XYZ file of C-alpha atoms in Angstrom:
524
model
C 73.649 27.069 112.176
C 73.163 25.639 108.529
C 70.105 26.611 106.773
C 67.972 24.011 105.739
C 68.046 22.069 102.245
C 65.429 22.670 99.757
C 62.694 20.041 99.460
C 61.095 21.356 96.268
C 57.918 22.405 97.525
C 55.476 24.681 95.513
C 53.491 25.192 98.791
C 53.072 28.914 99.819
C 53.156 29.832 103.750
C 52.181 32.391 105.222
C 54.384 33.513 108.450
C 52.615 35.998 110.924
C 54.535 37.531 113.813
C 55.072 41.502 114.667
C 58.434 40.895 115.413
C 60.469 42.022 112.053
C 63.958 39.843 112.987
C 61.982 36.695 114.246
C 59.529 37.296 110.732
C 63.020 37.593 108.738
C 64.341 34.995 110.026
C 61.321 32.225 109.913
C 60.878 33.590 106.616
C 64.232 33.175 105.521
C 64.319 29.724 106.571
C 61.207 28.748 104.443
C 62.434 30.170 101.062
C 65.521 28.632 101.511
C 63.400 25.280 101.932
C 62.065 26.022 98.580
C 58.608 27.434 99.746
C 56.814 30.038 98.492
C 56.687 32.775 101.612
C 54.592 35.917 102.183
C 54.133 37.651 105.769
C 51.971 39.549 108.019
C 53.033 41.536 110.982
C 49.887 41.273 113.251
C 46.354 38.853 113.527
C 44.314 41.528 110.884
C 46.800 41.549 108.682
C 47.030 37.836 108.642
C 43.560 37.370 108.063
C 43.309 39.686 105.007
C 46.320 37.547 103.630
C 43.813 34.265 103.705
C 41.220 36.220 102.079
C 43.566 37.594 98.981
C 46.108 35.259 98.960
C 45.921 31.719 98.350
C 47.253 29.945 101.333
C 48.809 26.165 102.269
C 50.001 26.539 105.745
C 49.901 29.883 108.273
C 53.260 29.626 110.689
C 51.852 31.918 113.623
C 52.902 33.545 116.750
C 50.928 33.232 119.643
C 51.683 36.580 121.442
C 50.944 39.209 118.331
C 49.900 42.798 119.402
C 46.086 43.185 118.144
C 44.944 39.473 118.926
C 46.310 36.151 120.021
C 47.086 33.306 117.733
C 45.061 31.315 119.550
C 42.262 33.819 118.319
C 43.708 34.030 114.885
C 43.626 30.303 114.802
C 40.192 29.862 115.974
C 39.011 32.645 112.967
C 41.121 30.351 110.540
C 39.413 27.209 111.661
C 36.196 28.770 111.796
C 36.044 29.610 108.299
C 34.666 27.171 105.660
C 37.101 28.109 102.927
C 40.233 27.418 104.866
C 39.195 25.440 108.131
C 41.552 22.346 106.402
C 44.490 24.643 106.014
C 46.855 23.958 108.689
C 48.594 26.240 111.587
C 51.948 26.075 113.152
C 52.064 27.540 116.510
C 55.520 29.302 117.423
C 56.201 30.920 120.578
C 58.989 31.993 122.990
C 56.630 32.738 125.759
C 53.723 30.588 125.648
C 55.667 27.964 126.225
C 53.808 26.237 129.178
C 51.611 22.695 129.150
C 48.543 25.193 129.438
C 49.322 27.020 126.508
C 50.781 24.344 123.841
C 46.820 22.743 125.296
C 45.466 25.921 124.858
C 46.946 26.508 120.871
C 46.287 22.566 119.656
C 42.995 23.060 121.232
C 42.034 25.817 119.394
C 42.782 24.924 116.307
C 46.326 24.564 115.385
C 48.156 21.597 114.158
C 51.240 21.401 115.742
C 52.811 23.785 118.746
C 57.015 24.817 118.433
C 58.618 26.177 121.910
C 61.386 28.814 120.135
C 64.307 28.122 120.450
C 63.412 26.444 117.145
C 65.802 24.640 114.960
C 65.825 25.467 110.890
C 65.058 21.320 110.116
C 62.651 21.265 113.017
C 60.412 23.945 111.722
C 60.516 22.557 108.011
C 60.199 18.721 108.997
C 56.762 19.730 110.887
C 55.709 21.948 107.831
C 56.283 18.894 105.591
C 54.375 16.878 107.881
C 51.389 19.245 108.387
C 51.514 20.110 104.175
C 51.487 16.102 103.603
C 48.451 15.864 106.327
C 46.522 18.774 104.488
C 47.036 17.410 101.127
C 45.968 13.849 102.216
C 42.901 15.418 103.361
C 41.848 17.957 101.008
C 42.550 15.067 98.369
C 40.105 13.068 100.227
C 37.771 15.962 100.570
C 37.477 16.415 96.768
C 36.890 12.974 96.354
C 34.235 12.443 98.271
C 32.390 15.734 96.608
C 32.974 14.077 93.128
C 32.324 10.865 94.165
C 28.917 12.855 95.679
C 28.392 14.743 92.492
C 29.323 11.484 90.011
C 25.819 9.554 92.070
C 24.386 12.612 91.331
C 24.784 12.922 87.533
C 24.480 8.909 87.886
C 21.050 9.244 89.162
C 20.294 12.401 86.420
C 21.529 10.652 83.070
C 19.132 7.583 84.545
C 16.383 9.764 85.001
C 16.541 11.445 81.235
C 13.870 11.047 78.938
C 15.696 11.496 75.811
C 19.683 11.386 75.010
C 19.537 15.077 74.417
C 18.509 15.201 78.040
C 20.500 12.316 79.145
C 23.847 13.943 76.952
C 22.507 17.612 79.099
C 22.733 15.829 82.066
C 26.349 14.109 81.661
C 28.012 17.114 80.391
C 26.592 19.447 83.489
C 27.236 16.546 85.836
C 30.825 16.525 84.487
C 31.685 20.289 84.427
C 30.037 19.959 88.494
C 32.606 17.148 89.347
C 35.519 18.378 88.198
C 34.788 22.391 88.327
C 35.465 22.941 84.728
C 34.254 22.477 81.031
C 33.111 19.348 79.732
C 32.361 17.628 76.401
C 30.000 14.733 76.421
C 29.790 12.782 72.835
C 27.026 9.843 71.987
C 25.306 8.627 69.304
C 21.349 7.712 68.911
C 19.804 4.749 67.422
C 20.060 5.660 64.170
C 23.901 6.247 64.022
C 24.023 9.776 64.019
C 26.331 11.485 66.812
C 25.264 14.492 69.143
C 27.427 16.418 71.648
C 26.817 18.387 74.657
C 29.215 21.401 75.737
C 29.446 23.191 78.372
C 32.124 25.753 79.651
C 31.843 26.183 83.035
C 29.773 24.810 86.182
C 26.421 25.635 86.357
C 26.583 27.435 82.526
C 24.073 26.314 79.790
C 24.801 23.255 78.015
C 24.849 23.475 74.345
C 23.479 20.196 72.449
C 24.159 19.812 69.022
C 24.398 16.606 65.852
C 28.283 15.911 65.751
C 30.148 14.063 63.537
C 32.755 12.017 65.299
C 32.514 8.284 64.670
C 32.270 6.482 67.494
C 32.007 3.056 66.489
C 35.898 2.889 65.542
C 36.877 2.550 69.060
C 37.442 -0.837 71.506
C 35.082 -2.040 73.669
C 35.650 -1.369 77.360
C 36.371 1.246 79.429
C 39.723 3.766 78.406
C 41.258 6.572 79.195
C 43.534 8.736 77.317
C 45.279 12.227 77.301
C 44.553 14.727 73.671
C 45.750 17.858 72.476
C 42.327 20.019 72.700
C 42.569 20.544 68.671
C 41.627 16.796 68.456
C 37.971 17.671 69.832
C 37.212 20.577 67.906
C 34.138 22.780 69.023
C 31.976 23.822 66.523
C 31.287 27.692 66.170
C 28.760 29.185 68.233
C 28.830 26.521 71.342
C 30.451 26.762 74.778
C 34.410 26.037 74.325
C 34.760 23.686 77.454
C 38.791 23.441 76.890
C 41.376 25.692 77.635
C 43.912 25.413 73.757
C 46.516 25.424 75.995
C 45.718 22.306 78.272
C 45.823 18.831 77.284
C 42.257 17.669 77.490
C 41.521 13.898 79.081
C 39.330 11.822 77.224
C 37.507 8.812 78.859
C 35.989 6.359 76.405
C 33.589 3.408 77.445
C 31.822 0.915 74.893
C 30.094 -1.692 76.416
C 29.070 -3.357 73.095
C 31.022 -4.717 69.831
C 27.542 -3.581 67.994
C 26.794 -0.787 69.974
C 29.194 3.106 68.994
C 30.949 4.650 72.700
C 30.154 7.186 74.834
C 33.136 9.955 75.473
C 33.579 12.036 77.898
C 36.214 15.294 77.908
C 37.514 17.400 80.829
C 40.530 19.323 80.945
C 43.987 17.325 82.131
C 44.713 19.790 84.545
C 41.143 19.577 86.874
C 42.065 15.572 87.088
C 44.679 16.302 89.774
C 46.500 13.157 90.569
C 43.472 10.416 89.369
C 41.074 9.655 86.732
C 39.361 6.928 88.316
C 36.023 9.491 88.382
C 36.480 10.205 85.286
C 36.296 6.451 84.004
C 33.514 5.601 86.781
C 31.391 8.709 85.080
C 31.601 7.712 81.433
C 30.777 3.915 82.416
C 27.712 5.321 83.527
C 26.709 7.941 81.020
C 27.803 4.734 78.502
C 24.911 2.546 80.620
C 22.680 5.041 80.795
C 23.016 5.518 76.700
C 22.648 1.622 76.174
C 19.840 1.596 78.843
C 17.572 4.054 76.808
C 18.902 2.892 73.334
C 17.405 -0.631 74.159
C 14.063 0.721 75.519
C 13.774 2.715 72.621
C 13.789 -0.490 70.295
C 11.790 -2.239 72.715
C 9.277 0.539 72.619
C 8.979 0.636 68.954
C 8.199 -3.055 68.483
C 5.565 -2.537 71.117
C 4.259 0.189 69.711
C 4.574 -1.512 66.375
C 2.613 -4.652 67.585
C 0.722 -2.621 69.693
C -0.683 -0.707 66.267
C -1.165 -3.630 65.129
C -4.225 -4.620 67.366
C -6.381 -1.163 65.451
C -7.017 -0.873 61.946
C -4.269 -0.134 60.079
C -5.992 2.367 58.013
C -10.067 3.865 57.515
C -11.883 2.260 54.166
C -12.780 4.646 51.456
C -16.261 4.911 51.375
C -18.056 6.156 48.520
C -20.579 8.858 49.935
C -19.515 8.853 53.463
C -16.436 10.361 55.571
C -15.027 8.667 58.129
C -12.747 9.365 61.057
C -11.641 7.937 64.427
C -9.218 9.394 67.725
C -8.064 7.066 70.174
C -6.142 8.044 73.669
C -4.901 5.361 75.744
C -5.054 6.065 79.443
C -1.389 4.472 80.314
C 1.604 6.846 79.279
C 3.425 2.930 78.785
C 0.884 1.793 75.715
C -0.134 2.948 72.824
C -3.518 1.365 72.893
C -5.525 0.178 76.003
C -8.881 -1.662 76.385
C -11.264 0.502 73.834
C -11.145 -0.563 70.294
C -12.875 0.672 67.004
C -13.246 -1.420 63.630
C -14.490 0.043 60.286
C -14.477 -2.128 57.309
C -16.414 -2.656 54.240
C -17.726 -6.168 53.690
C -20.374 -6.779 50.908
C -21.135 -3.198 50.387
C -21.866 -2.572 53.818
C -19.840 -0.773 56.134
C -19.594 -2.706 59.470
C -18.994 -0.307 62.152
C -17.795 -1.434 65.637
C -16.157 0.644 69.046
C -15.865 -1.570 71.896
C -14.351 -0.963 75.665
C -12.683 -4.188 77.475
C -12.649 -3.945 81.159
C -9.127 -2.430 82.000
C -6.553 -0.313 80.576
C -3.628 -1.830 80.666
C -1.707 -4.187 78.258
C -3.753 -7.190 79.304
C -6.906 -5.486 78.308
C -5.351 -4.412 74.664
C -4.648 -7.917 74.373
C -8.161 -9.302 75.482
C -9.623 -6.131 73.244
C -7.616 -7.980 70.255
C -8.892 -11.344 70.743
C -12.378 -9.885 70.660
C -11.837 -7.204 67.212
C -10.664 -10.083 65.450
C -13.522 -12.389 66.214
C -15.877 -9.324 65.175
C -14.070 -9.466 62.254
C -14.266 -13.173 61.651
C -17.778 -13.443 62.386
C -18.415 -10.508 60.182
C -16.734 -12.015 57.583
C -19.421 -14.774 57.797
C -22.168 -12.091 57.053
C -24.077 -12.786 60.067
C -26.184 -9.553 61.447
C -24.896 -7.533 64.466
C -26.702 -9.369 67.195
C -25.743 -12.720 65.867
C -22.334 -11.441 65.631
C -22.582 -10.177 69.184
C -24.116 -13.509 70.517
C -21.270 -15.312 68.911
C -18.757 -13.256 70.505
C -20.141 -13.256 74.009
C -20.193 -17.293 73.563
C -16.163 -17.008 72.557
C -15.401 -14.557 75.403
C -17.268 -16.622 78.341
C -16.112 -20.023 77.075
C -12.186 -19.198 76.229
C -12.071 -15.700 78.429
C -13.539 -16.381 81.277
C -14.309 -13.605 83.782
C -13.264 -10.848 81.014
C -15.957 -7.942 80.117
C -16.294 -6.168 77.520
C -19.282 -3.236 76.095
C -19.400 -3.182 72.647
C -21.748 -0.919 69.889
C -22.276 -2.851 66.519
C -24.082 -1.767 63.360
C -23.565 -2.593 59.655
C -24.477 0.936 57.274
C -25.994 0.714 53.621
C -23.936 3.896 52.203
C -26.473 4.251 48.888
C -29.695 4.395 51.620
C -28.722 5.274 55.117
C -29.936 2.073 56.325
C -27.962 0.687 59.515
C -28.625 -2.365 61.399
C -27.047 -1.818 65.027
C -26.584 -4.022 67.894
C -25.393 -3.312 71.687
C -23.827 -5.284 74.435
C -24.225 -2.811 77.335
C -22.254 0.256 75.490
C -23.169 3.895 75.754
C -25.621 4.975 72.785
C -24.463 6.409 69.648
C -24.958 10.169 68.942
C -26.945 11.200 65.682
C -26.394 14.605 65.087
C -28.370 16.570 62.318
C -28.749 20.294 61.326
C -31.615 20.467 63.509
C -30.978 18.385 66.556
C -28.334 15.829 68.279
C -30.554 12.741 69.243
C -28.960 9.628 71.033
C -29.865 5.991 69.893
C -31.109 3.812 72.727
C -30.312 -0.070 72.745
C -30.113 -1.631 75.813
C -28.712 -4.995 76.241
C -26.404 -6.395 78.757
C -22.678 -6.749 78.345
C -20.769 -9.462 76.926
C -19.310 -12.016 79.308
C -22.494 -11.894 80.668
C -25.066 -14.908 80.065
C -28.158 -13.192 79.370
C -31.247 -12.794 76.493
C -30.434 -10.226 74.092
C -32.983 -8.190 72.443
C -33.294 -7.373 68.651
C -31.150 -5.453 66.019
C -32.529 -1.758 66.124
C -32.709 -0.671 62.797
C -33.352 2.948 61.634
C -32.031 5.326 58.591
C -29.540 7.670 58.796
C -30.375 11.017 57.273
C -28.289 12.617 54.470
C -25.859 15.317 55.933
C -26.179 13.584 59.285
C -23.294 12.704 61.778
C -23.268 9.625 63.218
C -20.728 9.573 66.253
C -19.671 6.377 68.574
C -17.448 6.479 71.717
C -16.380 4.322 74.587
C -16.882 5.553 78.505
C -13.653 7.322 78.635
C -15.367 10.578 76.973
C -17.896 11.001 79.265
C -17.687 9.303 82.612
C -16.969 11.253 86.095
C -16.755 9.912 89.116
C -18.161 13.238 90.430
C -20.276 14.066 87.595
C -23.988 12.339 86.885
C -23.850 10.328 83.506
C -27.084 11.797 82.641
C -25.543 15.373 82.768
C -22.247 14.214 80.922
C -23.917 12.798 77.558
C -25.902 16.338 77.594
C -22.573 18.514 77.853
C -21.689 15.794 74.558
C -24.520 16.539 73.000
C -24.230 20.392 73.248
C -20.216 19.797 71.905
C -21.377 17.699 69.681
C -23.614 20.176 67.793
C -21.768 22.221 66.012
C -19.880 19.280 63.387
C -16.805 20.862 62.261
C -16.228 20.390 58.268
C -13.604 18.631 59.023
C -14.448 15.291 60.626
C -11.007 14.705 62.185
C -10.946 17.716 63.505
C -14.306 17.500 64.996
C -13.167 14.200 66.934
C -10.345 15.482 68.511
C -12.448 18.955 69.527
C -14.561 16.422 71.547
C -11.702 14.737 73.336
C -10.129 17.931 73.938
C -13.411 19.526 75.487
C -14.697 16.760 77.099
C -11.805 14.431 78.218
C -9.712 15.668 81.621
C -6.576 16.949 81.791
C -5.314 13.703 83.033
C -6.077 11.287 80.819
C -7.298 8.065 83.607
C -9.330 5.686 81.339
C -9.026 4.762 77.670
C -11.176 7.153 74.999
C -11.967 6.020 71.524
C -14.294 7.961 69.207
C -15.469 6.930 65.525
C -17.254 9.764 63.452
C -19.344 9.379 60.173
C -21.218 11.239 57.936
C -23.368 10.478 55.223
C -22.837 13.062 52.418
């Protein structure tokens, strides 16, 4: 009897039987093959091999003299770390329908009756290894394929692209069990890189200086020597020197700089289709947040735009103003201030549009600017006011808005103040805090309006105006909310800024639900 070829296999088996001569000779058979061969003489033994040793394929006797195969089989199968490794039945006893039933049943993958022939025994190890492989390739596939949604789903998510860069480089060292390397650049040109060395370790971000705009657009993949991709000192070194490292490029735009990606060559196995599908996403996840950025500073920019660009310098009087927008999307809501010197007189304005959203910021424009306009004109606060309430129920239908008007005389105190259904100003003096009643109804509604209120601010006093946001509860009487303002309000920090923000901070939730403005000044 010939011994068999050898098929060039790198597989290791493991052959269990406690007969030496049947072990030698199984055993011999399977080097010759070119396999890689180690042996156990009973079921224990066998099952310490799987732990230690790592195993392909287990070529097992049924009848051994601690357990069965079929019991040995069963453990194998049972186990989550080798249930996909496959078992070769041999016997010269159990050779019955029963028993080959029995064996496949419990777990193994193919059944030999001895007397076994040399090509026999090798052609159904072939088969089984090719089986096994087929599957565990499939196996790891469908984990990275899991894992890539994953880290899909986690670049999306990221606020920032030193979260986003995070997220790709620990989504890559998860899919492919290894260190990664994960390079971008923001929108100002300037490139970052996140390492990481092993699953699950920290991920080191850090400014890098690859240029990233020298390479095609689409999607590429290519194998380096890890000295191209050198890691600066201190960080995680994701790459073994000794392995080739894969590098996956994707550039989606001719004015836009890639997106890289860097594994090891060796945790590829036999594709790199993940490894493309990943950086296509990390790359659309990058160009995703790079264009909300811009978009988000033109709307911020034009959203600025809708407030005074900057507080007039007022001889004898400070000013200062805090504004919190109740969406996390806008910069500025429905409230709106307006300070401005026009003919000596400082025209002072806060004003809350129904809404907080950008269609009340835009309404709250329309309405600033005809404040403006109409001031301008030098007409008095209520005329002003009546004007405005005209414009918004003739051209704005349906829209509200409160607003608190006054012009200031900086050399006297004297103010001239108008309402349209807004809370009352505070005064607050060394002695006292004192709120300044003027009821009228709201604009948008057609209604009589009573007169300007006019009264004299005293020197060293604190005049402060603020829209609802500040003080209104839904569980919480209004009455009891302007006192707790008042008491805040008494002590007037030095600092008038500083003073402004104290009241949001004391007085405004933790959750921010409705727009707050407040406008501070103080005659010296």
């Amino acid at each position: 009897m010939n011994g068999p070829e050898p098929v060039g296999t790198d597989a290791t088996i493991l052959v269990v039987d406690d007969s030496a001569a049947k072990r030698y000779l199984l055993v011999s058979w399977l080097s010759r093959a070119g396999f890689t061969v180690v042996q156990a003489d009973s079921g224990g033994a066998a099952l310490d091999r799987m732990e230690r040793d790592d195993i392909d394929l287990v070529v097992l006797d049924v009848r051994l003299g601690d357990m069965s195969g079929f019991e040995v089989s069963e453990r194998i199968k049972s186990d989550p770390r080798y249930a996909s490794r496959p078992v070769i039945h041999v016997s010269a006893h159990a050779v019955s329908v029963a028993d080959r039933a029995q064996g496949l049943t419990r777990g193994a993958d193919a059944y030999l009756v001895e007397p076994i022939e040399p090509d026999e025994l090798i052609a159904t190890t072939l088969a089984a290894l090719r089986y096994y492989r087929a599957r565990s390739r499939a196996e790891l596939l469908a984990t990275r394929l899991a894992r890539l949604a994953e880290t899909t789903l986690a670049v999306n998510a990221a606020p920032s692209l030193a979260a986003l860069l995070t997220a790709a480089a620990g989504g890559a060292a998860r899919i492919f069990g290894t260190g990664a390397l994960v390079a971008g650049q923001d929108a100002d040109g300037r490139g970052w890189a996140a390492a990481v060395d092993e699953p699950g370790g920290r991920v080191t971000v850090e400014e890098w200086t690859p240029d990233l705009r020298a390479v095609p657009v689409g999607v590429a993949t290519r194998t380096e020597p890890p000295t191209s991709w050198p890691v600066p000192a201190g960080w995680p070194v994701p790459f073994d020197p000794a392995v080739p490292v894969r590098v996956a490029t994707a550039r989606l735009r001719p004015d836009r700089p890639a997106v890289q990606v860097g594994v090891p060559e060796s945790a590829l196995a036999t594709e790199s289709a993940v490894l493309g599908q990943l950086v296509q996403a990390v790359a659309t996840a990058v160009e995703a947040q790079r264009s909300y950025d811009e978009e988000h500073r033109i709307a911020v920019t034009l959203q600025h735009s809708l407030l005074p660009r900057r507080l007039p310098t007022v001889p004898g009087l400070d000013l200062a103003v805090c504004y919190e927008p109740a969406s996390a999307q806008t910069e500025v809501g429905g409230d709106f201030y307006e300070l401005a010197m026009i003919d000596g007189r400082l025209v002072a304005a806060i004003g809350d549009v129904a809404g907080h959203s950008l269609h009340a910021a835009t309404v709250m424009a329309e309405v600033r600017h005809a404040i403006r306009a109409y001031a301008v004109e030098r007409h008095p606060p209520g005329a002003i006011l009546e004007r405005v309430d005209e414009l918004l129920r003739t051209l704005l239908p349906g829209e509200f808005a409160t607003i608190c008007l006054l012009t200031l005389e900086p050399e006297t105190g004297r103010i001239r103040l108008a309402s349209a259904g807004h809370l009352p100003p505070l005064v607050v003096t060394a002695d006292s805090t004192e709120y300044v009643e003027h009821r009228a109804p709201l604009l948008g509604v057609r209604a009589d309006r009573p007169d300007d209120l006019e009264f004299v601010l005293p020197r060293g006093a604190t005049l402060v105006l603020y829209t609802d946001g500040l003080v209104e509860r839904r569980d919480v009487d209004l009455d009891r909310r302007l006192d707790d303002l008042a008491g805040v309000a008494a002590a007037v920090d030095s600092d008038l800024d500083e003073f402004c923000w104290r009241l949001l901070a004391e007085l405004s939730p933790a959750e921010v639900s409705d727009d707050i403005a407040v406008v501070a000044l103080r005659l010296h």
